[in-house]
PDB file of C-alpha atoms in Angstrom:
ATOM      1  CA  UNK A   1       6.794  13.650   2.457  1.00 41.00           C
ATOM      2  CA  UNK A   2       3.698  14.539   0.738  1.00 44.00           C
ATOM      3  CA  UNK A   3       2.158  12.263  -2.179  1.00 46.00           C
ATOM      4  CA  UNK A   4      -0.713  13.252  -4.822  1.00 49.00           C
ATOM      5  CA  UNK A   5      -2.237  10.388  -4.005  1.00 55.00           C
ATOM      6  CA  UNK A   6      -2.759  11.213  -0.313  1.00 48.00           C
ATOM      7  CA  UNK A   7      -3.968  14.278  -0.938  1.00 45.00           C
ATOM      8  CA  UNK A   8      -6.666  13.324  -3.448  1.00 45.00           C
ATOM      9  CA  UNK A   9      -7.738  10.467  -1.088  1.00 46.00           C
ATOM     10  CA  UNK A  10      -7.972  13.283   1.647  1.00 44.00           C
ATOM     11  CA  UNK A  11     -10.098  15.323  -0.329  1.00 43.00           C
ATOM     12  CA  UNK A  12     -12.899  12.905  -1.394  1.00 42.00           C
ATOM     13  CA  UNK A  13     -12.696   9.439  -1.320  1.00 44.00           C
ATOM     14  CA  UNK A  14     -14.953   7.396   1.564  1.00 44.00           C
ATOM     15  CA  UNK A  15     -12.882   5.153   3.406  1.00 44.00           C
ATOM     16  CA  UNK A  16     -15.245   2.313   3.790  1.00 44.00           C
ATOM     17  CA  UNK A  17     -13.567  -1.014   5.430  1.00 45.00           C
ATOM     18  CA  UNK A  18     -14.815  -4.235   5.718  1.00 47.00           C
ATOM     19  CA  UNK A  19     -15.296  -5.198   9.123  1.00 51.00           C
ATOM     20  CA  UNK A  20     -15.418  -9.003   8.394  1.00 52.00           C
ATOM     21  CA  UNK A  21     -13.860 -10.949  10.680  1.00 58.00           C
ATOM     22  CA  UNK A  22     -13.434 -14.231   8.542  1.00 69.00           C
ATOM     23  CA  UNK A  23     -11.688 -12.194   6.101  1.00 73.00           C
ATOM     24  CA  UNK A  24      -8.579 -14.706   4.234  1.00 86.00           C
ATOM     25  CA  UNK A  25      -5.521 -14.087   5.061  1.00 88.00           C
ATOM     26  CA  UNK A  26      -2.851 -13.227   1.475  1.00 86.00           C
ATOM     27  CA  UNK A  27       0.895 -12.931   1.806  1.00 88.00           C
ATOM     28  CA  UNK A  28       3.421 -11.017   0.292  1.00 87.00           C
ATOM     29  CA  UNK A  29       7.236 -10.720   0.087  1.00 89.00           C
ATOM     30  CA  UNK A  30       9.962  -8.929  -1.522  1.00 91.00           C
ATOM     31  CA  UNK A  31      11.523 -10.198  -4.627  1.00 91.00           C
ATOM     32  CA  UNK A  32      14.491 -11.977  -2.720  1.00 95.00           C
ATOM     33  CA  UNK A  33      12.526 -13.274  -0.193  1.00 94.00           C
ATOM     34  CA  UNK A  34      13.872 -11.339   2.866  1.00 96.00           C
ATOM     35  CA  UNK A  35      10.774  -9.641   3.693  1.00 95.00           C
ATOM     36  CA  UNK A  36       7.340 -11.319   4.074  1.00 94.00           C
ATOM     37  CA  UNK A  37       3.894 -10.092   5.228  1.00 91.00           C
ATOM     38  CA  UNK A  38       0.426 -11.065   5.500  1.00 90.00           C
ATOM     39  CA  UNK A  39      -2.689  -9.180   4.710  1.00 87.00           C
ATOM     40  CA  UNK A  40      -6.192  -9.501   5.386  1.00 87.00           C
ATOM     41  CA  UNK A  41      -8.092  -9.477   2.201  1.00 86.00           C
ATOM     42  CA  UNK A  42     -10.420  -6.472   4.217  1.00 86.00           C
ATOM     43  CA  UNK A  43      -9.534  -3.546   1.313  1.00 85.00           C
ATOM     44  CA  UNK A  44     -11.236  -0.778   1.396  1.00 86.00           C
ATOM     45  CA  UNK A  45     -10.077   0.547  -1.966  1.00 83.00           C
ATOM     46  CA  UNK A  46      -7.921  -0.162  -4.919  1.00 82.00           C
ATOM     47  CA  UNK A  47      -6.805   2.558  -7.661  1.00 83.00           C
ATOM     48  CA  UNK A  48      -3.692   3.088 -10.095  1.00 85.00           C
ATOM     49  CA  UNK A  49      -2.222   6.478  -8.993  1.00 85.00           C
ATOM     50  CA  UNK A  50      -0.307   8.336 -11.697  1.00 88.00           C
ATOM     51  CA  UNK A  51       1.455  11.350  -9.476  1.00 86.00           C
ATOM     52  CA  UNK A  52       4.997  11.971 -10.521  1.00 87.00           C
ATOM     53  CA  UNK A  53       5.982  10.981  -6.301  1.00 82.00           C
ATOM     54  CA  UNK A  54       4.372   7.234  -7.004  1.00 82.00           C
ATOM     55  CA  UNK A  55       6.028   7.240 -10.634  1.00 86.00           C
ATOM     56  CA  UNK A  56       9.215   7.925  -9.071  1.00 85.00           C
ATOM     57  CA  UNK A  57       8.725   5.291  -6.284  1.00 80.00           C
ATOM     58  CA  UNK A  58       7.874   2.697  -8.784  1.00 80.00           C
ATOM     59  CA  UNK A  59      10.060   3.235 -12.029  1.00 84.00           C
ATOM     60  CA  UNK A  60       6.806   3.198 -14.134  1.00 86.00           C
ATOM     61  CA  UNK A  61       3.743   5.599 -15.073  1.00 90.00           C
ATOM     62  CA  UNK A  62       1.910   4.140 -12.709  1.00 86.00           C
ATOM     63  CA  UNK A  63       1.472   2.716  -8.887  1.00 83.00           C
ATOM     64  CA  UNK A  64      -0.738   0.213  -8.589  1.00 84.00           C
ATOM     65  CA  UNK A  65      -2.260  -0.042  -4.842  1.00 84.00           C
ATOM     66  CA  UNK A  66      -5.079  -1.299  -2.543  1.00 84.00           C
ATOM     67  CA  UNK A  67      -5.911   0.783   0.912  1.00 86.00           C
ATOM     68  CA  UNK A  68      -6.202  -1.276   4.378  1.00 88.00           C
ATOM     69  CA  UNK A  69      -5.984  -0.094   7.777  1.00 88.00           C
ATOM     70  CA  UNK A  70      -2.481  -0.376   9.262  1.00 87.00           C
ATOM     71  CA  UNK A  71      -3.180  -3.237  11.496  1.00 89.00           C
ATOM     72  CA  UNK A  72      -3.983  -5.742   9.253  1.00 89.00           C
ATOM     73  CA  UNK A  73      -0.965  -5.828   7.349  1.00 89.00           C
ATOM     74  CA  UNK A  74       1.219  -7.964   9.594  1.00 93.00           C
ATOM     75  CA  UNK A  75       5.756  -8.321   8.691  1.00 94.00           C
ATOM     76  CA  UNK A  76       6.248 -12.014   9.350  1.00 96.00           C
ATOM     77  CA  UNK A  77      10.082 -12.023   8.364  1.00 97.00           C
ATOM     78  CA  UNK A  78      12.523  -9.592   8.059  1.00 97.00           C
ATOM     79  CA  UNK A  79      10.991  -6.790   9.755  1.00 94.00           C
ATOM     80  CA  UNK A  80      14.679  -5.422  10.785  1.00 97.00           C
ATOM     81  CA  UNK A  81      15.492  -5.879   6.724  1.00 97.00           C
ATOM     82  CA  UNK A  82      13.628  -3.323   5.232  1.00 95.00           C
ATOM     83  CA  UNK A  83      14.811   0.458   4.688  1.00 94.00           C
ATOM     84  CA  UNK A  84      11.833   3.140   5.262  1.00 92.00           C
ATOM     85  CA  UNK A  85      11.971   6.370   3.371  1.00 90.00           C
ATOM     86  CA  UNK A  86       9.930   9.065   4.879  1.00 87.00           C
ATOM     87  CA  UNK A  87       8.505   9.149   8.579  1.00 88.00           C
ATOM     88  CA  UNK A  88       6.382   7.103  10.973  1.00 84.00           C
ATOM     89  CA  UNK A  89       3.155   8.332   9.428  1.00 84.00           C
ATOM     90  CA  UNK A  90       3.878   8.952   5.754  1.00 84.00           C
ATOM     91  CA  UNK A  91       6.529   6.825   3.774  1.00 88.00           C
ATOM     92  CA  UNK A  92       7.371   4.068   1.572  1.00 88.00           C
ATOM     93  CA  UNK A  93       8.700   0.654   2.579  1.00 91.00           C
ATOM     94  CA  UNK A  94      11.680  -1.144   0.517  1.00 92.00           C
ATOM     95  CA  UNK A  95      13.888  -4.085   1.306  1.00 95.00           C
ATOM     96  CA  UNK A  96      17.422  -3.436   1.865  1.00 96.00           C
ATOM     97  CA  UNK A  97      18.320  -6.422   0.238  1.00 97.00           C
ATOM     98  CA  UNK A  98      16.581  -6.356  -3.454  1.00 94.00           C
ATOM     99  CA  UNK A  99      14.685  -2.826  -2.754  1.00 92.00           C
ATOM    100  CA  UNK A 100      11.571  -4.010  -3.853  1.00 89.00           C
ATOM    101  CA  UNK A 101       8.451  -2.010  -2.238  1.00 88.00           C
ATOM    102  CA  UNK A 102       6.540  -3.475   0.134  1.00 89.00           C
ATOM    103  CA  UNK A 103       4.285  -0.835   1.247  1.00 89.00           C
ATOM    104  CA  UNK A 104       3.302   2.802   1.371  1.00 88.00           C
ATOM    105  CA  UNK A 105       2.113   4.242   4.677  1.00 88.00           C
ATOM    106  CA  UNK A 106       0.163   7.006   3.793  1.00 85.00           C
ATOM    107  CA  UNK A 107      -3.018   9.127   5.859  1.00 80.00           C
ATOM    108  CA  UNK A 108      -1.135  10.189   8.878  1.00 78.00           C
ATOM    109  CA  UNK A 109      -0.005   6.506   9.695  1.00 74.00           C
ATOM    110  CA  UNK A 110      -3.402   5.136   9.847  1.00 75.00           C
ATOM    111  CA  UNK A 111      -3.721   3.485   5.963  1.00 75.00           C
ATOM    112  CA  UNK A 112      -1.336   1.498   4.276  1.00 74.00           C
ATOM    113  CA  UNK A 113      -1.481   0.889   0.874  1.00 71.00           C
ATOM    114  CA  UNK A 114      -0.228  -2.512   0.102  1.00 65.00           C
ATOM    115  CA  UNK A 115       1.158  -3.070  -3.442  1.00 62.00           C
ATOM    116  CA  UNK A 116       0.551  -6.791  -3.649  1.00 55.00           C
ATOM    117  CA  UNK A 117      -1.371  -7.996  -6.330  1.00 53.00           C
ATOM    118  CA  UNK A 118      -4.368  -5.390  -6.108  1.00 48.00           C
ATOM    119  CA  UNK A 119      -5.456  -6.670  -9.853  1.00 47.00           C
ATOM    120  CA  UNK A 120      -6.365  -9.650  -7.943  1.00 49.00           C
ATOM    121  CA  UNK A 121      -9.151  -8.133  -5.787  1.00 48.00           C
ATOM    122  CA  UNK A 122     -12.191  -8.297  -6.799  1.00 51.00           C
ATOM    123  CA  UNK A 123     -14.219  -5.477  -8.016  1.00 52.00           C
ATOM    124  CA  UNK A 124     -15.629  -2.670  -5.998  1.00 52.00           C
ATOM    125  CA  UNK A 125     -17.705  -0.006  -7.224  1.00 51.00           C
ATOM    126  CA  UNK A 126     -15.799   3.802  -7.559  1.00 52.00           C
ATOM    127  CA  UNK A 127     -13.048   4.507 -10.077  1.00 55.00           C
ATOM    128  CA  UNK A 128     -10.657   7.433  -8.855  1.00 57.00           C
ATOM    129  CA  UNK A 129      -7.643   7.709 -11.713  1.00 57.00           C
ATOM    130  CA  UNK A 130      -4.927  10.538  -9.955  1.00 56.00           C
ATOM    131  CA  UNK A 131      -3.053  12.672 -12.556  1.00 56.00           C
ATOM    132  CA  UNK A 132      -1.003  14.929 -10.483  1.00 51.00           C
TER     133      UNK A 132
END
């Protein structure tokens, strides 16, 4: 599975994580409650990626998301409940219950791009819109 996101973020973008230890902690679950997570608020990016795979994913001309290194973003419930579309380095996370996305794994397994409420990070410098 190949996204246009993934390959503009190979091409240019500096992965820059925060190493901060004390970093809160957010959670996140699916719309019918099956599936819950938690996050560290450690982000190393946020963008809205237009690429007809991510409009597909979504239903909308746009998929909002935040990049974080894999091990950060922790399934607290319902691990067993969600339905994975791709592989174990690239592909998108839904519940099986109410199919709401959880996640993208994207990068060759080592990002995941987290879809919950990235409008509520705050600001970092570097816009990237993807048209693709």
């Amino acid at each position: 599975m190949r996204y246009g996101c993934v390959s503009y973020l190979r091409e240019g973008l500096a992965m820059t994580g925060s190493e901060n230890s004390n970093a809160r902690i957010l959670t996140g679950e699916c719309y019918c409650r099956t599936v819950r997570f938690e996050v560290a608020d450690a982000f190393s990016y946020a963008m809205n990626c237009h690429c007809s795979n991510c409009r597909r994913t979504t239903g909308s001309a746009f998929k909002p998301f935040a990049g974080i290194a894999q091990e950060k973003l922790r399934i607290v419930q319902g691990g067993d409940q969600r339905l994975i579309f791709g592989d174990d380095t690239t592909h998108d996370a839904h519940c099986a219950r109410c199919g709401s996305l959880l996640y993208s794994r994207v990068r060759e397994g080592k990002w995941v791009l987290s879809l919950w409420e990235p409008w509520s990070m705050p600001p970092r410098s570097g816009r990237a819109p993807i048209f693709s």
